[in-house]
Short mmCIF file of C-alpha atoms and ligand atoms in Angstrom, two decimals:
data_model
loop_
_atom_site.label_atom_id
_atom_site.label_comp_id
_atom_site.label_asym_id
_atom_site.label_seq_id
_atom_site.Cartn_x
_atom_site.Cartn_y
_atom_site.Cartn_z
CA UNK A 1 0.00 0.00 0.00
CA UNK A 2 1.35 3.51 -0.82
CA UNK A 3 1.43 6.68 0.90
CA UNK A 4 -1.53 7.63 -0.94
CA UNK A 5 -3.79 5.10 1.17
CA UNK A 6 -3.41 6.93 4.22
CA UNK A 7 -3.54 10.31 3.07
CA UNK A 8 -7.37 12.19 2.56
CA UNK A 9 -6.17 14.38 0.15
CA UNK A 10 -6.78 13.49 -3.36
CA UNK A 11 -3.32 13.82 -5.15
CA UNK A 12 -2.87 15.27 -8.54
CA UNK A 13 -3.50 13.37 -11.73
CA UNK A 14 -6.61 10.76 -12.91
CA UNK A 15 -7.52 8.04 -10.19
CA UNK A 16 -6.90 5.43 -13.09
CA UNK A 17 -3.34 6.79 -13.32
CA UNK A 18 -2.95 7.01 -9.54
CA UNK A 19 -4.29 3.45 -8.91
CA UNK A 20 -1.81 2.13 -11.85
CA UNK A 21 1.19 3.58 -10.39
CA UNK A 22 0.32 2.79 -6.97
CA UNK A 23 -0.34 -0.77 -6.83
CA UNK A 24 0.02 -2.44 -10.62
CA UNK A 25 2.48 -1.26 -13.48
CA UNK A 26 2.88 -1.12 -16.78
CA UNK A 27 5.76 -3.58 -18.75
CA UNK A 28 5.82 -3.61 -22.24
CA UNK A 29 2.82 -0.75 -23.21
CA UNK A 30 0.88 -3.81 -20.87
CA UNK A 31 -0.48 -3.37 -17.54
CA UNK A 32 0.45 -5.65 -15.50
CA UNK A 33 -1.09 -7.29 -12.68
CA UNK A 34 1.22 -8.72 -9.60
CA UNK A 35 3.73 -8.89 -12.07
CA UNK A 36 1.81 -10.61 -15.20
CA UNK A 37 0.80 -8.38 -18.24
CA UNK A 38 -2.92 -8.40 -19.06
CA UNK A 39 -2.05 -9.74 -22.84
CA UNK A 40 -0.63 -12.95 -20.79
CA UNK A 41 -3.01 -13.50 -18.75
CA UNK A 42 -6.13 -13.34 -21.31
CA UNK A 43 -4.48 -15.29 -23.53
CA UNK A 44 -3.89 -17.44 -20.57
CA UNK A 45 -7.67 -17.65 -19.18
CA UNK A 46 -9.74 -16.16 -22.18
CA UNK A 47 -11.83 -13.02 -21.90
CA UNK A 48 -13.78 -11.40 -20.26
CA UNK A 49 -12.15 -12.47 -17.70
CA UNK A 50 -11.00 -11.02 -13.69
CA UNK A 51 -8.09 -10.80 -11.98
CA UNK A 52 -7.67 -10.74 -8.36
CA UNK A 53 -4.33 -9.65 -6.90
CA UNK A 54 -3.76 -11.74 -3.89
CA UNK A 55 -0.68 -10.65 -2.48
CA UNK A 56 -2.44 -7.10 -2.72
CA UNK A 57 -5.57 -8.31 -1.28
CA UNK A 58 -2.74 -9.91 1.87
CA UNK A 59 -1.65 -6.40 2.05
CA UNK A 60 -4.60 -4.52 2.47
CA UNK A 61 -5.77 -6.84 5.36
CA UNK A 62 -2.25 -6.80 7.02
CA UNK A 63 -2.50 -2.93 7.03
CA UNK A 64 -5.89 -2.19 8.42
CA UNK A 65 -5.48 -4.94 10.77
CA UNK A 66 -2.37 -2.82 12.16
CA UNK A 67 -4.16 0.11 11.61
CA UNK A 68 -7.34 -0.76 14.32
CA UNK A 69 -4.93 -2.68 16.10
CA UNK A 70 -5.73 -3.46 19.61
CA UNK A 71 -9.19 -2.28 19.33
CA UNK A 72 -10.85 -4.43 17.10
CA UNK A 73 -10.36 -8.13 14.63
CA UNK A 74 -10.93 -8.04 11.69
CA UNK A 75 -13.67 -10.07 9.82
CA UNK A 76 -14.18 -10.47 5.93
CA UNK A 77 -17.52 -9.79 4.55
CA UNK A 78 -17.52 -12.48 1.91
CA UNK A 79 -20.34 -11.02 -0.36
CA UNK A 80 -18.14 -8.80 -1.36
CA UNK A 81 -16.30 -11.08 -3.76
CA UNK A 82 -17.19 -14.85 -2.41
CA UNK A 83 -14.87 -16.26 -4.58
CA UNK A 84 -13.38 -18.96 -1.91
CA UNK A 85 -9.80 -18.66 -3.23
CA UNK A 86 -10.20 -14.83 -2.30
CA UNK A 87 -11.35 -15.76 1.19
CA UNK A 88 -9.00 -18.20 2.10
CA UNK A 89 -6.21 -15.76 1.98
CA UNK A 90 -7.80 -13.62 4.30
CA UNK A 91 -8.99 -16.57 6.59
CA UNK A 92 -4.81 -17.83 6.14
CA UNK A 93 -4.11 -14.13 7.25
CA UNK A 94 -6.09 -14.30 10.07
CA UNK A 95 -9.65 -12.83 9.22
CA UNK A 96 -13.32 -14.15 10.39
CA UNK A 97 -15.91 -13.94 8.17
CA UNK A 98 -19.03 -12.49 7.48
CA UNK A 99 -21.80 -14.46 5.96
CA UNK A 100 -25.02 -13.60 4.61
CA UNK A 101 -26.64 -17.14 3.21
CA UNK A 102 -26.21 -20.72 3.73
CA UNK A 103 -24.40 -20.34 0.02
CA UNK A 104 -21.49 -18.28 1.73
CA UNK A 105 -21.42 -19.94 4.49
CA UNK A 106 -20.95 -23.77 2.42
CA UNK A 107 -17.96 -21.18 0.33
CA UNK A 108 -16.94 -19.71 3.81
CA UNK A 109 -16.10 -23.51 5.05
CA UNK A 110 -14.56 -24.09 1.63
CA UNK A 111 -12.22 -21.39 2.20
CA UNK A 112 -10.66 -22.90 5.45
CA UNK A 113 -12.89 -21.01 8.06
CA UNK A 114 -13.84 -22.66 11.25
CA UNK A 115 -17.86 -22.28 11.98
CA UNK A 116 -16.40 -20.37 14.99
CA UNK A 117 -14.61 -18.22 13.16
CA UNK A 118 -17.90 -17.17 11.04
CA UNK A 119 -20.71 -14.98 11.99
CA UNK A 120 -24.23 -14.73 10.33
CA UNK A 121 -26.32 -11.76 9.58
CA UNK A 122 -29.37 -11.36 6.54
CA UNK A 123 -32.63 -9.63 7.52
CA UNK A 124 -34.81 -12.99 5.94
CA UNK A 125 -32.37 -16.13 6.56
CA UNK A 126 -34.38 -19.25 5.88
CA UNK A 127 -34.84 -22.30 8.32
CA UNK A 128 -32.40 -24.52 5.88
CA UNK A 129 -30.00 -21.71 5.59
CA UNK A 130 -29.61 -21.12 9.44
CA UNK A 131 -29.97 -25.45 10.69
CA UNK A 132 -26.93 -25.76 8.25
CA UNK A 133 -24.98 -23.03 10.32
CA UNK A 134 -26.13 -23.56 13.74
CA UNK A 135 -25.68 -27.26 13.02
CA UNK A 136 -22.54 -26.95 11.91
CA UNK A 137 -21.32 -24.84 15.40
CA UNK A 138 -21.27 -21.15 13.85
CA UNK A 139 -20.04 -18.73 16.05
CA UNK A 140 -22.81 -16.64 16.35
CA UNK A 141 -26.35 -15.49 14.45
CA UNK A 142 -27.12 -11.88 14.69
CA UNK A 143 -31.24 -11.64 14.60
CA UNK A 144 -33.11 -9.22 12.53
CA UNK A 145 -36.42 -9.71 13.64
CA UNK A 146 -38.96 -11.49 15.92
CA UNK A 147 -39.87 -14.09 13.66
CA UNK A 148 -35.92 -15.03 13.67
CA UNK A 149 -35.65 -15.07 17.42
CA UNK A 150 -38.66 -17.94 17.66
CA UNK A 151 -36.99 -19.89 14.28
CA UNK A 152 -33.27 -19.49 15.49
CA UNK A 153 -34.47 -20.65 19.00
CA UNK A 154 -36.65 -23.85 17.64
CA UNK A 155 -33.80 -24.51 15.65
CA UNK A 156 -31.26 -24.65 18.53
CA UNK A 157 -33.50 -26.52 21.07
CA UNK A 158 -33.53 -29.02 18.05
CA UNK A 159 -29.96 -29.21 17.91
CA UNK A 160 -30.15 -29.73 21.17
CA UNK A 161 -27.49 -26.64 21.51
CA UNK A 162 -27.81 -23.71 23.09
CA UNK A 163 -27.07 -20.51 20.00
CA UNK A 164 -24.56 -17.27 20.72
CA UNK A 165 -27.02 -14.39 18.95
CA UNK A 166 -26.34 -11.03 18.55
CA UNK A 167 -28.84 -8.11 17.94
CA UNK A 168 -28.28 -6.27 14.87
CA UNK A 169 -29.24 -3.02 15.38
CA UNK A 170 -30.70 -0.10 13.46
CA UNK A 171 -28.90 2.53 15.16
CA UNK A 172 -29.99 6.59 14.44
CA UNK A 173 -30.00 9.31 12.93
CA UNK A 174 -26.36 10.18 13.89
CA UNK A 175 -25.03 7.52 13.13
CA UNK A 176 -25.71 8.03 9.12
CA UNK A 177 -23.46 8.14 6.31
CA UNK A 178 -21.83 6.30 2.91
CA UNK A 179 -23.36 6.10 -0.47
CA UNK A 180 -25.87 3.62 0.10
CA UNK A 181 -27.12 3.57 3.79
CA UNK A 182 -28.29 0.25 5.91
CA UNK A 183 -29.60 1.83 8.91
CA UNK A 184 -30.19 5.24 10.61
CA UNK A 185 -33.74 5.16 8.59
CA UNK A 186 -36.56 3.33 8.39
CA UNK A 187 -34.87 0.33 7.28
CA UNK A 188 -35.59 -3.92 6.66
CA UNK A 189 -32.24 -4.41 8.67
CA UNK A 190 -31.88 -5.10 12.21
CA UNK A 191 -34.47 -3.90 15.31
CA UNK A 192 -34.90 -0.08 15.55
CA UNK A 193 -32.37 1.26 18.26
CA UNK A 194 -36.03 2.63 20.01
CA UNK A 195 -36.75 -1.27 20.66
CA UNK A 196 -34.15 -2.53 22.45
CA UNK A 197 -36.18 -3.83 25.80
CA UNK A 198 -38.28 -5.83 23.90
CA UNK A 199 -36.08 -7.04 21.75
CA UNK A 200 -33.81 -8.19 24.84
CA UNK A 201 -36.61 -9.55 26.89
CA UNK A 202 -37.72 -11.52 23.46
CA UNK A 203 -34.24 -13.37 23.24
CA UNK A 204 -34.15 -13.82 27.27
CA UNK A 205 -37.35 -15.65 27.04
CA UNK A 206 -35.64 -18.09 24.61
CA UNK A 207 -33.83 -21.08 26.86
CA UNK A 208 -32.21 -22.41 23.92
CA UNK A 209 -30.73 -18.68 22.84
CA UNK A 210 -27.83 -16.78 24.24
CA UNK A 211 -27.32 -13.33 24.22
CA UNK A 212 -23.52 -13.07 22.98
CA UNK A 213 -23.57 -9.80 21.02
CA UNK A 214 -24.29 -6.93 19.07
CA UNK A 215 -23.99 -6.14 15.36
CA UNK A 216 -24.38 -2.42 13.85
CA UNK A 217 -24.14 -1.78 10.44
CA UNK A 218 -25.26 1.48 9.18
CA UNK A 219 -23.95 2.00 5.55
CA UNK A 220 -21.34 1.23 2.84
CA UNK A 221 -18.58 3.29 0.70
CA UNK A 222 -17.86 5.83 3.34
CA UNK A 223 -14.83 7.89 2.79
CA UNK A 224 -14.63 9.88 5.73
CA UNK A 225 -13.04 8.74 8.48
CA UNK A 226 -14.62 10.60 11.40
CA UNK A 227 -18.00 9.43 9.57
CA UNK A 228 -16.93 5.87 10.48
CA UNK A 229 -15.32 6.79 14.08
CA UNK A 230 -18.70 8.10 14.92
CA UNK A 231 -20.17 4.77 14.06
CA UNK A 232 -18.01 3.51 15.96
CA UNK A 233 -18.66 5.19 19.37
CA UNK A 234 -22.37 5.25 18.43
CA UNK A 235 -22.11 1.20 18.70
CA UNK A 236 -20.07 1.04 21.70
CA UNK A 237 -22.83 3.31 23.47
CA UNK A 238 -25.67 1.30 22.09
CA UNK A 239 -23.43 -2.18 23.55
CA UNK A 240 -23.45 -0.60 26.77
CA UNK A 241 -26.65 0.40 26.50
CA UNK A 242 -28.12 -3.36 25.93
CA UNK A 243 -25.22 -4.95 28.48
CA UNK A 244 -27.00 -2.55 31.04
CA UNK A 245 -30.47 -3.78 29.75
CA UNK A 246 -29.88 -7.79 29.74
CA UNK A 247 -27.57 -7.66 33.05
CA UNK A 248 -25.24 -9.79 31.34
CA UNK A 249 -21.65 -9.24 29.32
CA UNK A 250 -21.52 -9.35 25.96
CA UNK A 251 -18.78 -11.32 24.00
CA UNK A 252 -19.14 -9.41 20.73
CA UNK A 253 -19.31 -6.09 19.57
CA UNK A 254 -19.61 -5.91 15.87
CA UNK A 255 -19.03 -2.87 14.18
CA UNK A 256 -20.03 -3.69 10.39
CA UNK A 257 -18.23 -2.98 7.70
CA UNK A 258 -18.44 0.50 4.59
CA UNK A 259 -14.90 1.43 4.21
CA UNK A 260 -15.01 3.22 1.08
CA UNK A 261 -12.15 2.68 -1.95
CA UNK A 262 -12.29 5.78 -4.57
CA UNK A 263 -13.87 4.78 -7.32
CA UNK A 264 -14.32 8.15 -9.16
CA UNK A 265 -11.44 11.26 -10.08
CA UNK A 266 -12.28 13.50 -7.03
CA UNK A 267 -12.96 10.63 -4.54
CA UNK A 268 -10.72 10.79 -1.56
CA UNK A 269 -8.80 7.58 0.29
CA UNK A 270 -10.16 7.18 3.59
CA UNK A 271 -7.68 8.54 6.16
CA UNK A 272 -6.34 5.00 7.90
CA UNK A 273 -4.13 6.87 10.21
CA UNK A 274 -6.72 9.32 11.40
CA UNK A 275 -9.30 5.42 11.63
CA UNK A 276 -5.96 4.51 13.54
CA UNK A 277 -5.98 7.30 16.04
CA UNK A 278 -10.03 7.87 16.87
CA UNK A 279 -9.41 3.51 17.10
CA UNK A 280 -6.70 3.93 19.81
CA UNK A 281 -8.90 6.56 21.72
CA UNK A 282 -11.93 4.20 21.56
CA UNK A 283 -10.06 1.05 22.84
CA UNK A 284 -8.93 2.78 25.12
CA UNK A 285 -12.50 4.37 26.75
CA UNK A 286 -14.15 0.86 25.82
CA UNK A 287 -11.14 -1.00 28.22
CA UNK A 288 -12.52 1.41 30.91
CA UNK A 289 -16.12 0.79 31.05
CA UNK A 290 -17.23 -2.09 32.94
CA UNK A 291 -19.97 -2.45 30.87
CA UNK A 292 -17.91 -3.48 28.02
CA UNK A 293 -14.12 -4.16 29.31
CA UNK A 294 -14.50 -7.95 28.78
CA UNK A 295 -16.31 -7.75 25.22
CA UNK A 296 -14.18 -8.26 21.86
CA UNK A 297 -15.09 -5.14 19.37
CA UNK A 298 -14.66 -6.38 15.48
CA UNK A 299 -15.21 -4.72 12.12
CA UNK A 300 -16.81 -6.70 9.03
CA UNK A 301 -15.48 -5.13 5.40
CA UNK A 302 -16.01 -6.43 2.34
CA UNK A 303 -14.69 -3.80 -0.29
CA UNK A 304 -12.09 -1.82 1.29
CA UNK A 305 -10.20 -5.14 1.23
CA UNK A 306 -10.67 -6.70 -1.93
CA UNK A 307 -11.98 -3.83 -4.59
CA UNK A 308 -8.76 -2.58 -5.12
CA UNK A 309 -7.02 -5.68 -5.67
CA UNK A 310 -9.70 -6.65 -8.93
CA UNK A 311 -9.36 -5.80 -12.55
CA UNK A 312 -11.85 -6.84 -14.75
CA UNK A 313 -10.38 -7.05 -18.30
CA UNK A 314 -12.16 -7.47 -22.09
CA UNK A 315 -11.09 -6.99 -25.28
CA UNK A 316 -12.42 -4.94 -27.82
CA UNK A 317 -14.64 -5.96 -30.65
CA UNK A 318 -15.49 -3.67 -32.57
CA UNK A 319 -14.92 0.44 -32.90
CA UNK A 320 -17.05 2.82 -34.79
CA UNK A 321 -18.18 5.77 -35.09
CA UNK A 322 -21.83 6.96 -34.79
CA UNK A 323 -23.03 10.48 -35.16
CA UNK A 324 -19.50 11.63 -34.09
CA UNK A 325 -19.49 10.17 -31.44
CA UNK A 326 -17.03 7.01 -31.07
CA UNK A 327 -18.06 3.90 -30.09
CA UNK A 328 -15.58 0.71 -28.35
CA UNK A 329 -17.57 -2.64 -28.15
CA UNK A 330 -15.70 -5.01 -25.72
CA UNK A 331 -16.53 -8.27 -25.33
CA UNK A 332 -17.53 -7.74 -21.20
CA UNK A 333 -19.97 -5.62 -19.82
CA UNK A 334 -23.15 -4.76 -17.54
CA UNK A 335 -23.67 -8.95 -17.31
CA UNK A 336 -20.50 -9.38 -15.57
CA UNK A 337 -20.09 -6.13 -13.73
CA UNK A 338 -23.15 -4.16 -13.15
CA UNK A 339 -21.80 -1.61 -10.46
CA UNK A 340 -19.01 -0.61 -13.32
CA UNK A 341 -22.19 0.05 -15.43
CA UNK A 342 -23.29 2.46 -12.65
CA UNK A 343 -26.87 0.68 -12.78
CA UNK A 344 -26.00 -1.34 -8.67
CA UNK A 345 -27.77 1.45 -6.81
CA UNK A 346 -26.02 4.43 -8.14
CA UNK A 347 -27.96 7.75 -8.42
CA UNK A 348 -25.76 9.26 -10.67
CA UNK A 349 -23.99 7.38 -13.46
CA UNK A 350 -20.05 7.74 -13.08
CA UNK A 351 -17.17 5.71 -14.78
CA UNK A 352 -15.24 3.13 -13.06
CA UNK A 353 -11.25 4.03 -13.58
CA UNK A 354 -10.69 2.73 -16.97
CA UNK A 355 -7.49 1.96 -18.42
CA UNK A 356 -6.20 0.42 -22.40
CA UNK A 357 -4.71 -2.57 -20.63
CA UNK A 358 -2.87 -3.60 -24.21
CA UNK A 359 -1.70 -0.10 -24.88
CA UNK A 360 -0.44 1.96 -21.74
CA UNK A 361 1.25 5.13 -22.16
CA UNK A 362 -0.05 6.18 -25.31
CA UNK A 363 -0.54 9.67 -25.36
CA UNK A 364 -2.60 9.91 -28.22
CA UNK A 365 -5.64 9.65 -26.41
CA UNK A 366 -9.76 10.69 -27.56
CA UNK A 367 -13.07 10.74 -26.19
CA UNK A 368 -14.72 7.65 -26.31
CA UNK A 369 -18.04 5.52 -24.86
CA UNK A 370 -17.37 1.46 -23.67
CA UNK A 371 -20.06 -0.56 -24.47
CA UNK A 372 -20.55 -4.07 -23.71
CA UNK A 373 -21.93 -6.56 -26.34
CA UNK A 374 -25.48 -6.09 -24.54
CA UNK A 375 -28.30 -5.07 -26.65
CA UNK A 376 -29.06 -2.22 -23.99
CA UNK A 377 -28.16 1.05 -23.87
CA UNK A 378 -27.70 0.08 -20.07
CA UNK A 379 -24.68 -1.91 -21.24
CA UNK A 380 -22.20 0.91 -20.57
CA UNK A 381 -18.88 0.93 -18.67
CA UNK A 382 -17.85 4.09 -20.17
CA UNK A 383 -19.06 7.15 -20.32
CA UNK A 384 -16.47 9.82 -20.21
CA UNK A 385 -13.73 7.79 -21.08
CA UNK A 386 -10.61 9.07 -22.66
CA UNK A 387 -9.15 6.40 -24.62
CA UNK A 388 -5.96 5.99 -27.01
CA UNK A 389 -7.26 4.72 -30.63
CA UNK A 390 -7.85 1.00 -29.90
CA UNK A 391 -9.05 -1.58 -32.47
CA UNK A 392 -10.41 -4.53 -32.10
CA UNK A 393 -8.19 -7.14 -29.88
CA UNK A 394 -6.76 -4.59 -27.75
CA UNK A 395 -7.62 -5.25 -24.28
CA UNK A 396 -9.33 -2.69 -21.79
CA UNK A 397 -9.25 -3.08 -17.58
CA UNK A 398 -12.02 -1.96 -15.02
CA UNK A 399 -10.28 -0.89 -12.16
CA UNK A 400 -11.33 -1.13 -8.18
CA UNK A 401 -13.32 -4.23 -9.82
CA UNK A 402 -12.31 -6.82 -6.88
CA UNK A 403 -15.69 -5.99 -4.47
CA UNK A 404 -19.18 -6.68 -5.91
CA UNK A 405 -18.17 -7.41 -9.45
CA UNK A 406 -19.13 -10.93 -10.83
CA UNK A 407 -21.59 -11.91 -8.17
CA UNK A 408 -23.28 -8.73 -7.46
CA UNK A 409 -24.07 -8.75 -11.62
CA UNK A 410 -27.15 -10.01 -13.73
CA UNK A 411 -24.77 -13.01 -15.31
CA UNK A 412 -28.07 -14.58 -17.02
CA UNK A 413 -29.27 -11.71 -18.69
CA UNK A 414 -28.63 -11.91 -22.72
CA UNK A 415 -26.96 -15.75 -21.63
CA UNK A 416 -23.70 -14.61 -22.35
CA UNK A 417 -20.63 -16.85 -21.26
CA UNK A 418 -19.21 -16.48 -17.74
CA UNK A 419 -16.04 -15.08 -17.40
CA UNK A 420 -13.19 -16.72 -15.48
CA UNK A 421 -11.62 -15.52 -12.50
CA UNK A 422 -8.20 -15.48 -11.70
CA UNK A 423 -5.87 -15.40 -8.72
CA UNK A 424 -2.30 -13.80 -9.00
CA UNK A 425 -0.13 -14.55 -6.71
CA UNK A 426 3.38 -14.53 -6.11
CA UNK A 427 4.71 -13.98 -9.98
CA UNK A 428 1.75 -16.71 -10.81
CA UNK A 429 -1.12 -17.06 -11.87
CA UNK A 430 -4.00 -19.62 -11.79
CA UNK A 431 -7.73 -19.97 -12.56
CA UNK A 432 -10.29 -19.94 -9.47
CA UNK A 433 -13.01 -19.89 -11.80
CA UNK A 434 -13.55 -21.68 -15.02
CA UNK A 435 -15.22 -20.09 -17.81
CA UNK A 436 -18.46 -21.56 -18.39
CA UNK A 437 -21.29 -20.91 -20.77
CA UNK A 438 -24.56 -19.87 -18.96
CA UNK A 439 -26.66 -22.39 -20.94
CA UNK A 440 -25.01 -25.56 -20.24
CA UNK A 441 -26.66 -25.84 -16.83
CA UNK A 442 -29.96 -25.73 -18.42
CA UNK A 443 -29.77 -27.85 -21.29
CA UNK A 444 -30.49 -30.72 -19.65
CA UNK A 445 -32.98 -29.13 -17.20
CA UNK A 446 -36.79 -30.78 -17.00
CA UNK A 447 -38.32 -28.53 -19.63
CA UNK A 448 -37.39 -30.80 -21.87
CA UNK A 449 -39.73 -33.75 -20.42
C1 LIG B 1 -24.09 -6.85 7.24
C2 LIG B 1 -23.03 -6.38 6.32
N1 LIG B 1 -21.76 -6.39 6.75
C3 LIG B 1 -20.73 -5.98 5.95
C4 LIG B 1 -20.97 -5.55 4.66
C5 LIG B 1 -19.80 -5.14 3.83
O1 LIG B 1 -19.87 -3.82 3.48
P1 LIG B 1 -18.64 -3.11 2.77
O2 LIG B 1 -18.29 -3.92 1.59
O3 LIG B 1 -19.15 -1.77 2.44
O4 LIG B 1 -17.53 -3.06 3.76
C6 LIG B 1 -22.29 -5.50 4.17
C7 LIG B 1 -22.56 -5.02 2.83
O5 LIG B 1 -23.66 -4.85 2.38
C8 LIG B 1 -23.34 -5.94 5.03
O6 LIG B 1 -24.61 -5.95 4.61
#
């Protein structure tokens, strides 16, 4: 990680430019990834295709493990990419994880986590989803509503076990902030902050239920440090609040995840050492409260970790022109990476960092719009981009495309192939996801009988 990472102000040049010189590199007019150029490695693995930097992805974790130090573990938040080749270097490094489905939590296992090591939150987990967790010994469940409590409950008495649960909370208003917010609103997440005695007394009432923790998280892609640090104390208060409610000590304070990455020229990098600083202060006042002295405090991202380390490259088609306006037609789009397309939940449509993968450092550079081979005008990934003169064959990279890329994308719309994934690591590289063609897994499906 560079200098850059820790600093808030936004240094001088494009963010694609910034991003390149920071963490990848160019060899040959190729940008290279960990190392490999992208011309090797889609001629390697076919395209469209990603490519995960893994000794990056190591870094990252190392680094904002140090950087909350004392105060609080860190957990991966596998939706983010649930690739299980992704997760197990962050499980090897030392990370829990965070699960949302009985999917992730099957990938979470696959990636070398221990069911203690894996926590479960989802405001509508189904009874097959949550027996195969709590059967397996997860750590701990965090409840979302009332209906949960009774399920989770039945489901434990069945077991014959009794279930660590946290509350996940819906804290308010000032805790808000981040581009797309979970809580501090009306919200389907979590019990409203205002409903904490019932919600307590509804989990005490539950024999086969244990009241282990509590889970805030309030919203994602925040770039402001003292945004998150107010989180922060906001769900140490509210953990106090409930220990001094229930009478008991909690193990578990989780913090959620929403570290932002830049993603757009003008976005900052949060500021890890000022994170580092307000994280010292807040050990240090949490060490000192009875209330919460004996409770472990952790923090679930999912992006800050891995988007950075992800580049999602495709090779041109076709170019042309229409109404002066110049069109490049890659073989990847929307399908594959809808947040790149700006249609995941974005209010206003802004470009991913976009680089000519097959042609860096050509100065000889014009205006030009990346399509996808989509027939939708939805199927953009660049809007504004300012591109040298490709052709078809060259190849073109998505940057910051490691966090919600391939699963967080319609993959079945237009039944286009799948694209591989790849894992660099070390000066090598290997395949972690075969490509596949979407309708192979229905050819043979009963619609035929
Ligand atoms: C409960 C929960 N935890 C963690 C995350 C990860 O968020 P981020 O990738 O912004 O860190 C999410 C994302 O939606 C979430 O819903």
């Amino acid at each position: 990680m560079t200098s850059a990472e820790t600093s808030h102000a936004v240094a001088p040049g494009t963010l694609a430019d910034r991003i390149v010189a920071g963490h990848f590199g160019v060899s040959g007019g190729q940008l290279s990834i960990g190392g490999i150029p992208a011309d090797a490695l889609v001629t390697a693995h076919g395209s469209p295709l990603f490519v995960y930097d893994g000794d990056m992805i190591e870094a990252r974790f190392d680094v904002l493990q140090a950087a909350v130090g004392r105060f609080a573990k860190v957990y991966y938040s596998i939706k983010a990419n649930p690739n299980p080749a992704v997760a197990a270097l962050l499980v090897a490094r030392g990370a829990g994880l965070e699960i949302a489905s009985g999917a992730e939590f099957k990938l979470a296992v696959a990636a070398g986590a221990l069911p203690a090591e894996i926590i479960f939150a989802g405001p509508g987990k189904g009874e097959d989803e949550l027996d195969l967790a709590i059967g397996a010994g997860i750590s701990e469940i965090h409840l979302e509503s009332f209906e949960e409590i009774a399920l989770v409950a039945a489901i434990a008495a069945r077991h014959g076990c009794v279930a660590d649960v946290a509350i996940r909370i819906n804290p308010g208003a000032e805790a808000q902030g981040g581009a797309m917010r979970m809580g501090g609103r009306p919200a389907a997440f979590g019990f409203d902050e205002e409903t904490l005695g019932d919600v307590i007394a509804a989990v005490a009432a539950q024999a086969s239920l244990r009241l282990s923790g509590v889970h805030l998280f309030a919203g994602t892609q925040i770039l402001d440090a003292e945004v998150v640090l107010r989180q922060w104390t906001h769900g140490l208060r509210l953990a106090a609040e409930v220990t001094r409610l229930s009478g008991r000590a909690l193990d578990r304070i989780d913090l959620g995840g929403g570290l932002g990455i830049p993603y757009h020229d003008g976005d900052a990098t949060i500021d890890l050492a000022r994170l580092a600083a307000g994280a010292v202060a807040l050990d240090r006042s949490r060490r000192a409260d009875p209330l919460l002295a004996s409770a472990e405090v952790l923090i679930e991202p999912g992006r800050y970790l891995v988007g950075p380390c992800g580049v999602y490259l495709m090779r041109v088609r076709a170019v042309k022109q229409s109404r002066g306006q110049r069109f490049v037609i890659a073989d990847g789009g929307m399908h594959h990476h809808l947040a790149a397309s700006g249609n995941l939940g974005q209010v206003i449509k802004r470009d991913y960092p976009i680089v000519a993968a097959s042609r860096m450092g050509e100065t000889e550079r014009a205006s030009a719009t990346l399509c996808g081979p989509l027939c939708t005008p939805l199927d953009t990934l660049g809007r504004q981009t300012t591109l040298p003169l490709l052709a078809a064959g060259d190849i073109v990279g998505v940057m910051q495309s490691g966090a919600y890329g391939l699963s967080a994308s319609p993959v079945g719309f237009l039944s286009h192939p799948m694209p591989a994934e790849v894992l660099v690591r070390g000066g090598a590289h290997r395949c972690i996801r075969s490509r596949g063609n979407f309708d192979e897994p229905l050819v043979n499906q009963p619609w035929r009988r």
